[in-house]
PDB file of C-alpha atoms in Angstrom:
ATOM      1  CA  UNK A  28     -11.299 -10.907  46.671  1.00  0.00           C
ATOM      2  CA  UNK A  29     -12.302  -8.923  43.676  1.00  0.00           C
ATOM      3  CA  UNK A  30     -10.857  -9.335  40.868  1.00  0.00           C
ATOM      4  CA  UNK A  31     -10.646  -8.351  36.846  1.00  0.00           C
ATOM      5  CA  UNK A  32     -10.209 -10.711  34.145  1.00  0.00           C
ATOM      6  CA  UNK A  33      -7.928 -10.200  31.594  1.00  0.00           C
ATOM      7  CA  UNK A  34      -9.282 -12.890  29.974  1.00  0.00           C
ATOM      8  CA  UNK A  35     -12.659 -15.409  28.979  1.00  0.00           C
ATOM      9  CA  UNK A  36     -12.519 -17.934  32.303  1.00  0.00           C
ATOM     10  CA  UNK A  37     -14.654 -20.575  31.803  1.00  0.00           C
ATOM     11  CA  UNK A  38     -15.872 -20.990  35.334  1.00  0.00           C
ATOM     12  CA  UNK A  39     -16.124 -17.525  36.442  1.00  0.00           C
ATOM     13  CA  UNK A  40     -16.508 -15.117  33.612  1.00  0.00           C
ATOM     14  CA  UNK A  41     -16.065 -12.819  30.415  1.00  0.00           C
ATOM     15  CA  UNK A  42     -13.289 -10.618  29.700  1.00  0.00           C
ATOM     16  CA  UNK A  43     -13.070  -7.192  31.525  1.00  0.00           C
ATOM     17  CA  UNK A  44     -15.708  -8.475  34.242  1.00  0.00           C
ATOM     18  CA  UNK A  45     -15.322  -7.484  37.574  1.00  0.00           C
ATOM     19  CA  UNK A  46     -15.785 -11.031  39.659  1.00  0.00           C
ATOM     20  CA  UNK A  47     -15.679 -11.602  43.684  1.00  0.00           C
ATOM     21  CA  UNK A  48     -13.815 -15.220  43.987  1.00  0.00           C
ATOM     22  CA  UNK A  49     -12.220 -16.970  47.434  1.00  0.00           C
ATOM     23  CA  UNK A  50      -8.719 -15.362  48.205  1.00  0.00           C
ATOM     24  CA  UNK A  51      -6.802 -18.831  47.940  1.00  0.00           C
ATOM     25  CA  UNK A  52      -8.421 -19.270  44.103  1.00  0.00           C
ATOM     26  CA  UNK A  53      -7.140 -15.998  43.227  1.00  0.00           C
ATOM     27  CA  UNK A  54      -3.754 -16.301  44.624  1.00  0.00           C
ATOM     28  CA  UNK A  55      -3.198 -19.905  43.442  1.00  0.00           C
ATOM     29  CA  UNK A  56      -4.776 -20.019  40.248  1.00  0.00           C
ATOM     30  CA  UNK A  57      -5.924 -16.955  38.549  1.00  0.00           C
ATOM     31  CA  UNK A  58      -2.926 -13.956  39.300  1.00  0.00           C
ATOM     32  CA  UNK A  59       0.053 -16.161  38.757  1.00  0.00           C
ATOM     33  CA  UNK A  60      -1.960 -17.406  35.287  1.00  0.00           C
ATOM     34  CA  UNK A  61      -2.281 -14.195  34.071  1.00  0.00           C
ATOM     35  CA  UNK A  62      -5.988 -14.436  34.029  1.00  0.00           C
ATOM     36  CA  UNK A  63      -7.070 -11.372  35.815  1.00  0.00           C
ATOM     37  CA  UNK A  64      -6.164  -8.805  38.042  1.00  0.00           C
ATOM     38  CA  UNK A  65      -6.368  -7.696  41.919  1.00  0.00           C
ATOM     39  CA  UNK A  66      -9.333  -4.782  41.676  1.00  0.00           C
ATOM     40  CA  UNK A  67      -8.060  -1.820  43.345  1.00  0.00           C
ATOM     41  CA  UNK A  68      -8.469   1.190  42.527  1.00  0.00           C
ATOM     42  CA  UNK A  69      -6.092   1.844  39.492  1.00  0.00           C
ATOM     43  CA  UNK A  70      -7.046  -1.448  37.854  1.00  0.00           C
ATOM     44  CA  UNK A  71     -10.672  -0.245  38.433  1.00  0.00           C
ATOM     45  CA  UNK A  72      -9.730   3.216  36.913  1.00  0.00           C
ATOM     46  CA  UNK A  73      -8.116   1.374  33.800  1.00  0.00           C
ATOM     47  CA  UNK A  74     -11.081  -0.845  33.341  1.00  0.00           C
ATOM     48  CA  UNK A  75     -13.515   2.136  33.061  1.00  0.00           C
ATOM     49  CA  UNK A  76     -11.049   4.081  30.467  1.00  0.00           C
ATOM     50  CA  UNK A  77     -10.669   0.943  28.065  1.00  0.00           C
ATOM     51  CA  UNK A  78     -14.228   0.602  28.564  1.00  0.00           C
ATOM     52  CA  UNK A  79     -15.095   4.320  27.541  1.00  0.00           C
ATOM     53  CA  UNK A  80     -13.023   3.844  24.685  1.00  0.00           C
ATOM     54  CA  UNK A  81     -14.079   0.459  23.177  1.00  0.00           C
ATOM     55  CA  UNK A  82     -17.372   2.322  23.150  1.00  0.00           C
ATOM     56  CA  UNK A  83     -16.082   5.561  21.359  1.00  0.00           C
ATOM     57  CA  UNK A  84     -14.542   3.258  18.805  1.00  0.00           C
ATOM     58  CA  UNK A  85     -17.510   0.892  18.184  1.00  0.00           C
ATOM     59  CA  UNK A  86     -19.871   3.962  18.004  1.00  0.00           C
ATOM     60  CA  UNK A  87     -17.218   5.060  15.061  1.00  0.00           C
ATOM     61  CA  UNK A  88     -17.495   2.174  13.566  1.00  0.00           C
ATOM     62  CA  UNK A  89     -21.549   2.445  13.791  1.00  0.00           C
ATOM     63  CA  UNK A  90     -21.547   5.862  12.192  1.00  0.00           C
ATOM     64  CA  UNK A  91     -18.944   4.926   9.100  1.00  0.00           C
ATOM     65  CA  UNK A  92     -21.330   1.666   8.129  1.00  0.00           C
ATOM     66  CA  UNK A  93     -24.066   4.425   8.566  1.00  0.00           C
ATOM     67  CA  UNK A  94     -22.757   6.716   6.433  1.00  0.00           C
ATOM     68  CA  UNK A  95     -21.564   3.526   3.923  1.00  0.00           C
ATOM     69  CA  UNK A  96     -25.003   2.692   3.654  1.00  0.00           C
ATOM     70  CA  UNK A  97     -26.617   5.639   2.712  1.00  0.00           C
ATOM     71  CA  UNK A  98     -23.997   6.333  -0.328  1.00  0.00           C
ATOM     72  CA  UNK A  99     -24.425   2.860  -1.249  1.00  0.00           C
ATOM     73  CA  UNK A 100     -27.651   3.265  -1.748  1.00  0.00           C
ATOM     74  CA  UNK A 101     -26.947   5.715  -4.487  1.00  0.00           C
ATOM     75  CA  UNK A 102     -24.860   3.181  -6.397  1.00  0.00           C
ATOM     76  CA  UNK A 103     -26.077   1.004  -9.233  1.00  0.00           C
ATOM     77  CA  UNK A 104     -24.060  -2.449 -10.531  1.00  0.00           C
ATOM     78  CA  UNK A 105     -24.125  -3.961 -13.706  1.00  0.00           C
ATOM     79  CA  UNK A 106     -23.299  -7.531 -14.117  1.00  0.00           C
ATOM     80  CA  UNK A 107     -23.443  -9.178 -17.354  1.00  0.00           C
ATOM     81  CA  UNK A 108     -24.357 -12.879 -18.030  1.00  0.00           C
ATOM     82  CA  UNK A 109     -25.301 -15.221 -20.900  1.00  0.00           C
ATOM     83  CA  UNK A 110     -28.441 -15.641 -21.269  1.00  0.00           C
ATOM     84  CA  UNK A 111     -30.756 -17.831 -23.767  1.00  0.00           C
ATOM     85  CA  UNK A 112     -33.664 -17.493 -25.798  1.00  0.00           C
ATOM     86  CA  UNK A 113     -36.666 -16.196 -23.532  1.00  0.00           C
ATOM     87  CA  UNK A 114     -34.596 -14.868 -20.851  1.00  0.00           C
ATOM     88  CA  UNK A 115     -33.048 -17.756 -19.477  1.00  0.00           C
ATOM     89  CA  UNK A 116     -29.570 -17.496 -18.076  1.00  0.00           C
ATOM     90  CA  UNK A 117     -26.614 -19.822 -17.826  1.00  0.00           C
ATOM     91  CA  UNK A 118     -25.085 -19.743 -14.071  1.00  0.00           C
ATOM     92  CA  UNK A 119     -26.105 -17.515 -11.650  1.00  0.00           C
ATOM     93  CA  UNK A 120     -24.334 -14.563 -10.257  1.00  0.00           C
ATOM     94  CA  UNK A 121     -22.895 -14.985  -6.579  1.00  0.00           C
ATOM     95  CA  UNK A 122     -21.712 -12.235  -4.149  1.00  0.00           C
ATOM     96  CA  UNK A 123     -17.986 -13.180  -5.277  1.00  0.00           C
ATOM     97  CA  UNK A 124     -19.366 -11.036  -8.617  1.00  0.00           C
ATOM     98  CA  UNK A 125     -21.318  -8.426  -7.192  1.00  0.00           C
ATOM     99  CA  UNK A 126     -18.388  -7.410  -4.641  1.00  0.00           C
ATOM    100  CA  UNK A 127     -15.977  -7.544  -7.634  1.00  0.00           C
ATOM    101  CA  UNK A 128     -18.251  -5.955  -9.958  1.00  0.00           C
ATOM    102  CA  UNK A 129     -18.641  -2.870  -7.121  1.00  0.00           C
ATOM    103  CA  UNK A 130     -14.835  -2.585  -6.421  1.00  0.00           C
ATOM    104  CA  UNK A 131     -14.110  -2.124 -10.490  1.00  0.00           C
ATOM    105  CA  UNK A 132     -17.408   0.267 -10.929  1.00  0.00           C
ATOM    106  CA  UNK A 133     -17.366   2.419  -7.685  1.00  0.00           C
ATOM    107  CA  UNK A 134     -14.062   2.050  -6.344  1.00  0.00           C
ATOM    108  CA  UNK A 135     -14.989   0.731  -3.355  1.00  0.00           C
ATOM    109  CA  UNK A 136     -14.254  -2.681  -1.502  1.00  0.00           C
ATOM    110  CA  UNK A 137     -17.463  -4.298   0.058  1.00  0.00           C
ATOM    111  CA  UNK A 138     -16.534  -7.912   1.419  1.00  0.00           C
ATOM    112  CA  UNK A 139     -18.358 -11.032  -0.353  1.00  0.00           C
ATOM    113  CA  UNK A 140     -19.368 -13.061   2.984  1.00  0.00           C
ATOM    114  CA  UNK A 141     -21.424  -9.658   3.898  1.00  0.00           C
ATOM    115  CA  UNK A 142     -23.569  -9.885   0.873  1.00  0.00           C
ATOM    116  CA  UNK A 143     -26.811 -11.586   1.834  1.00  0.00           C
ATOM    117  CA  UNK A 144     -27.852 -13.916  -0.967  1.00  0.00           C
ATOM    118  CA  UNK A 145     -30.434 -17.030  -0.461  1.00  0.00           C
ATOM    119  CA  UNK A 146     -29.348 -18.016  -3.340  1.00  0.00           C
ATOM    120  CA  UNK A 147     -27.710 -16.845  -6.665  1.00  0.00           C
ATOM    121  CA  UNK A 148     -29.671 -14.134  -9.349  1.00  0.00           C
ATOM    122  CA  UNK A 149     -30.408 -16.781 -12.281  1.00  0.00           C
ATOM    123  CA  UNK A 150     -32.752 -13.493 -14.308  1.00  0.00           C
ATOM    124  CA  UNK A 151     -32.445 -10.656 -16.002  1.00  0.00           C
ATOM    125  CA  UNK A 152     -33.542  -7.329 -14.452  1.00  0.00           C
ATOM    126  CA  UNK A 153     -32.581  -4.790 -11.467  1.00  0.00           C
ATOM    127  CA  UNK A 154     -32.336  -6.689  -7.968  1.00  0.00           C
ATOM    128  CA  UNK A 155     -31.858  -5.316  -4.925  1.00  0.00           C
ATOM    129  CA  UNK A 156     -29.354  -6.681  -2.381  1.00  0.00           C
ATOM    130  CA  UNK A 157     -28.987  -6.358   1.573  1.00  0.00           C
ATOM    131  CA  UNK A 158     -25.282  -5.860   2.825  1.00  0.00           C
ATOM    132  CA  UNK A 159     -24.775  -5.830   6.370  1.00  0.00           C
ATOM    133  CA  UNK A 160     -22.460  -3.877   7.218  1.00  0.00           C
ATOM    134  CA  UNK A 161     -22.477  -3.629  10.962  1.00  0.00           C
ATOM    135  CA  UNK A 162     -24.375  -6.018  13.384  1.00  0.00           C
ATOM    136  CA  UNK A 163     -27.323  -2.850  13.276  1.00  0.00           C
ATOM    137  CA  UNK A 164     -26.744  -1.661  10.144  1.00  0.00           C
ATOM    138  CA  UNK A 165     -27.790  -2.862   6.689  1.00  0.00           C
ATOM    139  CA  UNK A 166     -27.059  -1.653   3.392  1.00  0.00           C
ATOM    140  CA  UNK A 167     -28.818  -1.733  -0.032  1.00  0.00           C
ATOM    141  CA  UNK A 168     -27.335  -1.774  -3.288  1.00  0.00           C
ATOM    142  CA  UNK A 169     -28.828  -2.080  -6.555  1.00  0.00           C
ATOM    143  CA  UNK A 170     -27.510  -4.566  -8.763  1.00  0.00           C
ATOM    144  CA  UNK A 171     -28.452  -4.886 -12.797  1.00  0.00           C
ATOM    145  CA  UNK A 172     -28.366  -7.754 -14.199  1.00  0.00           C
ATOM    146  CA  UNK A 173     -28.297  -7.834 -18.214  1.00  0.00           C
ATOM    147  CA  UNK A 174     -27.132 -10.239 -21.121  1.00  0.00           C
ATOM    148  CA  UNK A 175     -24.397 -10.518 -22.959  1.00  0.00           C
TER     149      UNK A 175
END
């Protein structure tokens, strides 16, 4: 018997696969659990809409980050921090201060854990930083660092 899944089945499959198990498994175990669904045509029907429109959405999604990125990379940030005789700085600055400092200078929300930092700006100067905002789509922002 064919059948869809509704859901992740460890043994058989992903969600929204189409999978060919025994009759007895599928009337014993997987329909009454809710865990997929008898493949006929209307089920098969549904299945190819949801499909068509997960990918309408996630190419969406695709061209917003695209479009993100490219007026992003018009923006400049300036972040202040103390800073000692010859240059040298006290702290660092994380992403938790660059997404802030954006939000308050360009009015627009970025999210921390998407900056990609090896480690914190300890200098002064102009840095650029990689955002990834979409699995294929990465954003650069310039961010300037000065003293106090």
């Amino acid at each position: 018997m064919k059948v869809i899944l509704l859901q992740d089945v460890k043994s058989l499959g992903k969600k929204d696969e189409v999978v060919e198990i025994s009759d007895g498994y599928a009337r014993n175990f997987v329909l009454p659990k809710k865990l997929g669904v008898e493949a006929n045509n209307q089920n098969m029907n549904d299945l190819k809409l949801k499909k068509a429109n997960k990918e309408k959405v996630e190419k969406e999604r695709f061209e917003e980050a695209k479009a993100f990125a490219q007026e992003m990379e018009k923006d400049e940030v300036v972040v202040s921090i103390r800073a000692g005789e010859g240059g040298k700085t006290f702290g660092a600055i994380s992403s938790k201060e660059i997404a802030s400092a954006y939000k308050q200078q360009c009015g627009k929300e970025i999210d921390r854990k998407k900056i990609q930092l090896t480690e914190g700006i300890k200098s002064v100067g102009v840095f650029e930083v990689n955002i990834k905002l979409h699995p294929q789509v990465v954003g650069k922002l310039r961010v300037k660092v000065t003293e106090l």
